[in-house]
Short mmCIF file of C-alpha atoms in Angstrom, two decimals:
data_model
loop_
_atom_site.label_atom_id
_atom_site.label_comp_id
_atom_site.label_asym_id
_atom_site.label_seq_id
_atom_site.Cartn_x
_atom_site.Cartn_y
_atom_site.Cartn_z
CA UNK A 1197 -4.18 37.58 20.36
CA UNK A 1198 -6.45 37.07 17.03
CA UNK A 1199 -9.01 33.80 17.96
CA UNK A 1200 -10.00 32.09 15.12
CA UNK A 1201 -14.25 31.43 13.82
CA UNK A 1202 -16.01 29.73 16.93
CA UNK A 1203 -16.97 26.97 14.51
CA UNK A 1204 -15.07 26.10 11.63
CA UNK A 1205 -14.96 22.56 9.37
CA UNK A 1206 -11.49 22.04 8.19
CA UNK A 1207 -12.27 18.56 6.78
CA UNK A 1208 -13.82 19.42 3.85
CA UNK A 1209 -11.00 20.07 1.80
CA UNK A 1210 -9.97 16.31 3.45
CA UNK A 1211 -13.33 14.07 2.88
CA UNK A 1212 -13.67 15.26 -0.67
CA UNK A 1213 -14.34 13.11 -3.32
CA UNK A 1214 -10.67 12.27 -5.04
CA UNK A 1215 -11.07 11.66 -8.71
CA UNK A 1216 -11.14 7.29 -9.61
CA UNK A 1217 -7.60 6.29 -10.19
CA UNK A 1218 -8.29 3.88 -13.47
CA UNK A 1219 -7.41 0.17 -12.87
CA UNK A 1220 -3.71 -0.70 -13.42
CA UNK A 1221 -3.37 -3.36 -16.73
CA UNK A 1222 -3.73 -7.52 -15.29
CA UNK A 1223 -0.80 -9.28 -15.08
CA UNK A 1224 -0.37 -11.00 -18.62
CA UNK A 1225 -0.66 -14.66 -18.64
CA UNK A 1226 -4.41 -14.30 -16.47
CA UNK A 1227 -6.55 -15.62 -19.23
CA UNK A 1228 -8.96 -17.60 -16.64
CA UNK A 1229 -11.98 -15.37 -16.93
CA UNK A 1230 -12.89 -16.74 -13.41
CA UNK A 1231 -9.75 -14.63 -12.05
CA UNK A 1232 -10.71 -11.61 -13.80
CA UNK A 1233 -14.53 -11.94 -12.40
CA UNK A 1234 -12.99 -12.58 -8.63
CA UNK A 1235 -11.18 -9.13 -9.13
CA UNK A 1236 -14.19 -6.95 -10.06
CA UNK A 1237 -16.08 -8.40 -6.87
CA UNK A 1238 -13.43 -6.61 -4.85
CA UNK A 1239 -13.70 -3.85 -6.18
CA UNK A 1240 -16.65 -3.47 -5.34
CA UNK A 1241 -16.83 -4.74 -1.70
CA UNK A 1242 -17.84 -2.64 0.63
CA UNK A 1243 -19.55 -3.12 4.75
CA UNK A 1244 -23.15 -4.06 4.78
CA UNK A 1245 -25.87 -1.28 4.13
CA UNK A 1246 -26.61 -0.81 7.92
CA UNK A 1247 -22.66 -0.35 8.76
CA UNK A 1248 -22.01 1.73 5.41
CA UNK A 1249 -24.71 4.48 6.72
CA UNK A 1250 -23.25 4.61 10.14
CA UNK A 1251 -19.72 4.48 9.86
CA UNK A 1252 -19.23 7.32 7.44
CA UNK A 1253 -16.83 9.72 8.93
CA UNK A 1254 -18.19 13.30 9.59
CA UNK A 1255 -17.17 16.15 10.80
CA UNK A 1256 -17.51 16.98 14.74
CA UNK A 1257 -18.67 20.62 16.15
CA UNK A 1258 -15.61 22.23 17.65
CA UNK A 1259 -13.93 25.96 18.23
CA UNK A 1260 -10.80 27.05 18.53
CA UNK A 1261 -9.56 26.04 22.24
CA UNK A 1262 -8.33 29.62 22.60
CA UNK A 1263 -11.92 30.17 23.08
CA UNK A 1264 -12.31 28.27 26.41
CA UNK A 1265 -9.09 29.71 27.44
CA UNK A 1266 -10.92 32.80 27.09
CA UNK A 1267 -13.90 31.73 29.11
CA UNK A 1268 -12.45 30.47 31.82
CA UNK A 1269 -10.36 33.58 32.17
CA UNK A 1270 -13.50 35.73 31.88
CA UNK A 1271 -15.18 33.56 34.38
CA UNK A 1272 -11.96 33.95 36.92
CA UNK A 1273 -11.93 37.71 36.23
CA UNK A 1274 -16.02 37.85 37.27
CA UNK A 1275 -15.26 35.51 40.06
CA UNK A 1276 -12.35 37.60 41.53
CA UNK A 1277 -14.60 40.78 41.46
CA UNK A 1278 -17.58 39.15 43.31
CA UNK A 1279 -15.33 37.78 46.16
CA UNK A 1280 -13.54 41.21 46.81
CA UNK A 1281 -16.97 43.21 46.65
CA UNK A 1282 -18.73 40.77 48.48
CA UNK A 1283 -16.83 38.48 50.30
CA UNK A 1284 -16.89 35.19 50.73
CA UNK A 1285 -20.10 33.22 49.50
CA UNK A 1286 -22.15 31.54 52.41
CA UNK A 1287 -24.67 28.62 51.53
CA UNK A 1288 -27.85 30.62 52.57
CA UNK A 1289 -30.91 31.16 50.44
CA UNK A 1290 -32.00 34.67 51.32
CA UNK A 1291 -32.74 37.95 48.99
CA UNK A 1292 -29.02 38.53 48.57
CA UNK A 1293 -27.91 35.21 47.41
CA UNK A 1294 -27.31 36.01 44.05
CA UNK A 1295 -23.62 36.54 44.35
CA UNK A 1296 -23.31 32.72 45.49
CA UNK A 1297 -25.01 31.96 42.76
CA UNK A 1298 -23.26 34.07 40.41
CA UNK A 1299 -20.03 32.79 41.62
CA UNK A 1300 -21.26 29.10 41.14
CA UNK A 1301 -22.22 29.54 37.54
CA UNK A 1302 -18.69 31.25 36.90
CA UNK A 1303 -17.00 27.92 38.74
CA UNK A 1304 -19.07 25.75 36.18
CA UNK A 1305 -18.64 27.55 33.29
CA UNK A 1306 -14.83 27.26 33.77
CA UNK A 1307 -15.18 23.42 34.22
CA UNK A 1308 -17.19 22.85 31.19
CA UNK A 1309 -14.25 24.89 29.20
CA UNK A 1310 -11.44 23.15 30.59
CA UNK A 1311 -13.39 19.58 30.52
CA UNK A 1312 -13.79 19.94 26.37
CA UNK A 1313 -10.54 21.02 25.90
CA UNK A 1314 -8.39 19.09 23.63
CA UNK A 1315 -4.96 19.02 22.05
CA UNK A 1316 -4.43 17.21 18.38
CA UNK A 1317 -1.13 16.77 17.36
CA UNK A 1318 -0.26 17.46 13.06
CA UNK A 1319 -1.06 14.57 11.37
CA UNK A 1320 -4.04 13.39 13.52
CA UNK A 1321 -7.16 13.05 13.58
CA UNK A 1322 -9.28 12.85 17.01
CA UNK A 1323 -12.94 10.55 16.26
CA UNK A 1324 -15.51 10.97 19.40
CA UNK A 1325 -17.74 8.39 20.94
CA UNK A 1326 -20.22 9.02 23.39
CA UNK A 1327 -21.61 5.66 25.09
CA UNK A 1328 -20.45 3.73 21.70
CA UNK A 1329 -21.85 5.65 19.07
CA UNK A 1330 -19.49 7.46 16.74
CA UNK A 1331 -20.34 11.53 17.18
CA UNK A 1332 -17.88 12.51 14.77
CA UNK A 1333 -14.11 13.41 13.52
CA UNK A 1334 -12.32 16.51 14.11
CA UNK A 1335 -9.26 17.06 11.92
CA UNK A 1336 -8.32 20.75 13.01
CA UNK A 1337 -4.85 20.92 14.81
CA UNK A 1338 -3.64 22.70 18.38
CA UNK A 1339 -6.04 23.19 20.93
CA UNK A 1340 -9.45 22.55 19.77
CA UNK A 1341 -12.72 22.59 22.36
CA UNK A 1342 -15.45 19.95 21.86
CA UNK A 1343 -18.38 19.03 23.67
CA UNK A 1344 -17.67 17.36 27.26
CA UNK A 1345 -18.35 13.56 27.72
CA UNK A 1346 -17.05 12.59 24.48
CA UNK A 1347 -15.15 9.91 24.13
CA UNK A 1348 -11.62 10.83 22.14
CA UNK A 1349 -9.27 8.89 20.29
CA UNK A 1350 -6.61 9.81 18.32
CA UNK A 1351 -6.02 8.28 14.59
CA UNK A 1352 -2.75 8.54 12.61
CA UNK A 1353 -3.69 10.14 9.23
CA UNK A 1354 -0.24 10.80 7.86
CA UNK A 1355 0.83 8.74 4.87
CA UNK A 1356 2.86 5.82 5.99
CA UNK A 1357 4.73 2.74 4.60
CA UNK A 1358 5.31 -0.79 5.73
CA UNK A 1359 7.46 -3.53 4.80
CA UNK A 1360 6.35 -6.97 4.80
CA UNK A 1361 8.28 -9.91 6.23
CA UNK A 1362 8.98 -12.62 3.78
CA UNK A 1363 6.13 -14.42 2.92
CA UNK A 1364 6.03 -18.03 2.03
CA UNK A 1365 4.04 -18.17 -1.47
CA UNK A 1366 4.22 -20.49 -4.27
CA UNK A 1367 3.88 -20.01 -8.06
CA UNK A 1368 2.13 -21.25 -10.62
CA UNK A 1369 4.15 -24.48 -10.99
CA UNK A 1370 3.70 -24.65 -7.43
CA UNK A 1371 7.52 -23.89 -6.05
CA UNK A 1372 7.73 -22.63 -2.64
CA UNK A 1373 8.62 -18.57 -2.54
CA UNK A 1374 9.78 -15.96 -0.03
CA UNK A 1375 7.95 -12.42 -1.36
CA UNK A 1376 8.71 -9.38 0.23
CA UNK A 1377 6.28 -6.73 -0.46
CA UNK A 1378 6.30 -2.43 0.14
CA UNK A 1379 2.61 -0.67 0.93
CA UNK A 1380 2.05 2.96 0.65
CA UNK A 1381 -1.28 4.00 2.72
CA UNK A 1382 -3.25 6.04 4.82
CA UNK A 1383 -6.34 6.15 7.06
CA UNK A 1384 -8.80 8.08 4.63
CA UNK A 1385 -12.03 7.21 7.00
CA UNK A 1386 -11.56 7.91 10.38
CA UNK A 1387 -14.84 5.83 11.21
CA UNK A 1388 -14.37 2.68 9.91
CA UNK A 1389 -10.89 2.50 11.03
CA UNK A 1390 -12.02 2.81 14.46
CA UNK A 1391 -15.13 0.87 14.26
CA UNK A 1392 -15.27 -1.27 11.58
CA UNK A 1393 -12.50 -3.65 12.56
CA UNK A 1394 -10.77 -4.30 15.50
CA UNK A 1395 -7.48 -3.29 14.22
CA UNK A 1396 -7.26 -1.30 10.97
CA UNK A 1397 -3.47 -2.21 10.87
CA UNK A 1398 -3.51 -5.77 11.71
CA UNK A 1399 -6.08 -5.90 9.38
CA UNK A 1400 -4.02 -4.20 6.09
CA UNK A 1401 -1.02 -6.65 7.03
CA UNK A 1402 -3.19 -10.12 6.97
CA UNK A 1403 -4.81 -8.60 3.88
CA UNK A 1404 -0.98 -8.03 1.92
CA UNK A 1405 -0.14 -11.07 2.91
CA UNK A 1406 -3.82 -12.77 1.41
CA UNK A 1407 -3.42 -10.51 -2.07
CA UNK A 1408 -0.40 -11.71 -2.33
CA UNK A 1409 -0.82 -15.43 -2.28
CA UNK A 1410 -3.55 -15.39 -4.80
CA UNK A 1411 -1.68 -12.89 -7.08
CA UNK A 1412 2.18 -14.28 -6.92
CA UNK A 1413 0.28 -17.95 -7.67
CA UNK A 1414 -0.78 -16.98 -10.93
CA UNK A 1415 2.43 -17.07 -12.95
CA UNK A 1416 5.57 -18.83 -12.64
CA UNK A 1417 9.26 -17.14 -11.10
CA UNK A 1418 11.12 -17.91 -14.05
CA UNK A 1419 10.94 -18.77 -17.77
CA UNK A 1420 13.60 -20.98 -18.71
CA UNK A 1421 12.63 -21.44 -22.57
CA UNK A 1422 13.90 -19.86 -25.26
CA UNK A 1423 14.25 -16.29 -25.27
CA UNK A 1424 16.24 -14.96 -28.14
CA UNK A 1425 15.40 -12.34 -30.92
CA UNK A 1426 14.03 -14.89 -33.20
CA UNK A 1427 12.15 -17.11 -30.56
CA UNK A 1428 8.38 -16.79 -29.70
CA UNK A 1429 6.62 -14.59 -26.82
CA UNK A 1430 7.51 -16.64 -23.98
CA UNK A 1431 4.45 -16.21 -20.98
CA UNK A 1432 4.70 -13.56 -18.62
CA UNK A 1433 6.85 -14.05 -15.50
CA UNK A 1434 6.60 -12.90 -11.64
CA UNK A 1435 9.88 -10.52 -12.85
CA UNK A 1436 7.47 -8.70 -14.63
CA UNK A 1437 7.68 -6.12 -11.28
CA UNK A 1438 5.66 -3.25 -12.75
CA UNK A 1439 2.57 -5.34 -13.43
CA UNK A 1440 3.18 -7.41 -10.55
CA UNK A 1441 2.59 -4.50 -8.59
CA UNK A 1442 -0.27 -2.89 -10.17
CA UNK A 1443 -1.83 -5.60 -9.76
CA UNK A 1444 -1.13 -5.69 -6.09
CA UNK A 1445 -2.36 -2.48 -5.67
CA UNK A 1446 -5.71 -2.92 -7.25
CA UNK A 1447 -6.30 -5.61 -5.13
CA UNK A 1448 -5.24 -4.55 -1.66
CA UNK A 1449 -7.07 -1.50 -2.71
CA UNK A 1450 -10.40 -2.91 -3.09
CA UNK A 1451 -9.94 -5.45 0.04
CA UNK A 1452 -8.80 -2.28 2.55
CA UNK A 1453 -11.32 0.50 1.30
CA UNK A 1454 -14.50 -0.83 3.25
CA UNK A 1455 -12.91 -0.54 6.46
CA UNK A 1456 -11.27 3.00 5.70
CA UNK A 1457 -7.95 2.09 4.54
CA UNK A 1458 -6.24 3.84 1.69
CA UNK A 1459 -3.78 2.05 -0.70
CA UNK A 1460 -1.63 4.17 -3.03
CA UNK A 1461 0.89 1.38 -3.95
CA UNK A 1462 1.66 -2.02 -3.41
CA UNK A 1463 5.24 -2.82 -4.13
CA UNK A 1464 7.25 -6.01 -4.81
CA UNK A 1465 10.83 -5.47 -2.94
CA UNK A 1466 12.22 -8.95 -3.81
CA UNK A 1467 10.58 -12.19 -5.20
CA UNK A 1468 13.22 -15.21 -4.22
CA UNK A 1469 12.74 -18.91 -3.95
CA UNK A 1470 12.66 -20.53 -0.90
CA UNK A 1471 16.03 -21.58 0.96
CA UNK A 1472 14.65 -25.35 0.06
CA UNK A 1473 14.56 -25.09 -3.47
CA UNK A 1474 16.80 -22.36 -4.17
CA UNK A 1475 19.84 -24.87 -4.99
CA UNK A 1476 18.00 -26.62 -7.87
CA UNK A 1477 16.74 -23.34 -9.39
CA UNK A 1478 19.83 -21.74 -9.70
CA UNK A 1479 21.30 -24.75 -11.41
CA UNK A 1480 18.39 -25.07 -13.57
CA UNK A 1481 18.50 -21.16 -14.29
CA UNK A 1482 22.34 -21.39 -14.77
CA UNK A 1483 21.83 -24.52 -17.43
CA UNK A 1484 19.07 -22.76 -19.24
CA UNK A 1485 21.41 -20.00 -19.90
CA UNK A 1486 24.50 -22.32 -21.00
CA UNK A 1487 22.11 -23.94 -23.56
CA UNK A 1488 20.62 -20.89 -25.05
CA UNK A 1489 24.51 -19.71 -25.22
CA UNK A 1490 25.72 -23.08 -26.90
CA UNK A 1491 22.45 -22.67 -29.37
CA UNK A 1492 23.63 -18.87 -30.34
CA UNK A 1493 27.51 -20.10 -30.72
CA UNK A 1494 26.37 -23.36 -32.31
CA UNK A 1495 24.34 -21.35 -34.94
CA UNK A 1496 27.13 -18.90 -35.30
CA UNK A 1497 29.83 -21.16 -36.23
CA UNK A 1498 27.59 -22.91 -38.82
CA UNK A 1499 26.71 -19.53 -40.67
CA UNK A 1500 30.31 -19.13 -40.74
CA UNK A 1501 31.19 -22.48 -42.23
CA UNK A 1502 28.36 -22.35 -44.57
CA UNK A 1503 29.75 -18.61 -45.82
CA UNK A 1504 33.67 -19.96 -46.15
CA UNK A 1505 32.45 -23.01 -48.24
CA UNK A 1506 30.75 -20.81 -50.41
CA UNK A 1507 33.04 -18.39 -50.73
CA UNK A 1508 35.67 -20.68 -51.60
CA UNK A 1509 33.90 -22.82 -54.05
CA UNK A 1510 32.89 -19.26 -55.64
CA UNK A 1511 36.25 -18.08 -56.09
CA UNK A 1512 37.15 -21.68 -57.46
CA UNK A 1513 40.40 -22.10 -55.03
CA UNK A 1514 38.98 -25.65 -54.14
CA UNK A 1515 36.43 -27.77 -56.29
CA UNK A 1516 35.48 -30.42 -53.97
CA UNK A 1517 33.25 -33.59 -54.32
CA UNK A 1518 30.85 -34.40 -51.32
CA UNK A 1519 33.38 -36.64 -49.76
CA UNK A 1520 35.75 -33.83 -49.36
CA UNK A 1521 33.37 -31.35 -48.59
CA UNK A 1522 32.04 -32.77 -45.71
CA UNK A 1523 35.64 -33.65 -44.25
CA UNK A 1524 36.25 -29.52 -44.97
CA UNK A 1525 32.73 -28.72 -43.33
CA UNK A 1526 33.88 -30.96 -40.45
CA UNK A 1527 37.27 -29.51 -40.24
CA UNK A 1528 36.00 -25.79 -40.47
CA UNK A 1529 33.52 -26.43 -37.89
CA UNK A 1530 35.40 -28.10 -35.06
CA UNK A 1531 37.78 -25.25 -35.50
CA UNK A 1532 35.18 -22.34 -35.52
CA UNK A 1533 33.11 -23.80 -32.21
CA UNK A 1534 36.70 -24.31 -30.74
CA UNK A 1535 37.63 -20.49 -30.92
CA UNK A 1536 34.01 -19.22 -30.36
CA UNK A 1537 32.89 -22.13 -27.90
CA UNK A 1538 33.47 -21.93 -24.21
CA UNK A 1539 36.61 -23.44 -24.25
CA UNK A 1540 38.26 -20.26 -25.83
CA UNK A 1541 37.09 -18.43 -22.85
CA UNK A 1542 38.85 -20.57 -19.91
CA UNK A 1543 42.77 -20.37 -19.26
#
């Protein structure tokens, strides 16, 4: 059997610094400088200077738990021998005590093994207390052995994902929502998870749900102007998913890293009106759309009329005073929008 170092920090590869991840672009359309200044200030919050300097996570001491096995085998094997050589221990102090004694330090040298040992599952990390006061974090796996009359708990450390129940937001124009939003994270300070708030996962969901009121409030569902070729930058929407989400994850970021939390990506799934208001919207989406298709056919047909006039007059197979133009115009046109219009479409 090959036992590993007696003492051995596995975390440092762990509680390295990571390089800054730079700060996703703002969501377009976020020209209140107020907004922008409200951002910065979470990035930068963090716990309170006493807090900070105690709940930093730190490695524990601890061995390889194949070492107390060893010990307490050891301390049998000596143990074994002194009872066969010299019998059974009696409680008497006399010159030839020693075996008692001997025997009593092996029986408390195997309870001290077996009372640090500890088993830490893949993907854990164990933090001790001892009368309150954080002692440490060990992050090794298997059996590890730490000093007795610690307090242990267990923290998940994998990388996990949860996904928010609809939450009722509103937009900029102030129409009721239903957001459902994806988060990527991980405990990255064992510490502050455990101490710093009462619940590290209660926490991260009341905090999605906070970002993403103030974020989803900012700009409006839908655009329902103009949006052709031709027409003018329209103002950023909430469909915009790939902003809407970095800025999400700046945000929930910055509000989750004083208490140990680690964001890697804060997702929209689906950005819906509300069952109240849905109705109206999609009637007011489906109009916008028949208008800007009635603009583009109505345009059409008159570039068409306009060319045919021309084209005619060029060629002289008409010559036409304004009177009879504009009856040929009319004519040309009703029949044009007639094959091109929606009518041409329906059975």
């Amino acid at each position: 059997m090959i036992l590993g170092p007696l003492y051995r920090d596995e975390t440092e590869a762990e509680t390295a610094e990571q390089p800054a991840v730079p700060a996703p672009p703002r969501i377009r359309g976020a020209e209140d400088g107020t907004r922008d200044r409200s951002g910065d200030r979470a990035e930068r919050r963090t716990l309170p200077p006493v807090l900070d300097r105690e709940l930093t996570e730190r490695p524990a001491r601890a061995c390889s738990g194949w070492w107390a096995l060893l010990v307490v085998a050891l301390a049998g094997a000596v143990a074994a021998r002194l009872v066969l050589r010299y019998g059974v221990p009696r409680p008497a102090l006399t010159a030839d005590a020693w075996p008692t004694a001997g025997l009593a330090g092996c029986l408390t040298a195997a309870l001290l093994a077996l009372a640090g040992l500890r088993r830490v599952r893949a993907g854990q990390a164990a933090a001790l207390t001892r009368f309150g006061r954080y002692r440490g974090t060990v992050r090794r796996t298997g059996l590890v052995w730490t000093f007795p009359f610690r307090r242990l708990t267990r923290i998940d450390v994998r990388l996990r994902h949860w996904r928010s129940e609809p939450l009722p937001v509103v937009d900029a124009e102030g129409t009721a929502l239903r957001a459902v939003v994806l988060v990527v994270w991980r405990v990255r300070d064992t510490s502050r998870a455990l101490l710093a708030v009462d619940d590290h996962v209660r926490y991260l969901r009341e905090q999605v749900e906070s970002v993403a009121a103030r974020v989803l409030s900012r700009l409006p569902a839908d655009s329902f102007g103009p949006d052709g070729p031709d027409a003018p930058e329209g103002p950023a929407t909430l469909r915009d998913t790939d902003a809407l989400g970095d800025e999400l994850t700046r945000l929930l970021a910055a509000e989750c890293r004083a208490v140990g939390v680690e964001v890697f990506s804060a997702r929209p799934v689906r950005v819906e009106y509300a069952p109240e208001v849905a109705g109206a919207m999609q009637r007011r989406r489906v109009a916008a759309i028949d208008a800007r298709n009635r603009d583009a056919v109505l345009t059409s047909v008159i570039d068409a009329v306009d060319d045919t006039v021309r084209r005619m007059s060029a060629r002289g197979l008409v010559s036409l005073d304004d009177y009879e133009r504009k009856a040929l115009v009319k004519d040309l046109t009703v029949a044009f929008y007639t094959a091109r219009g929606p009518a041409a479409d329906t059975p």
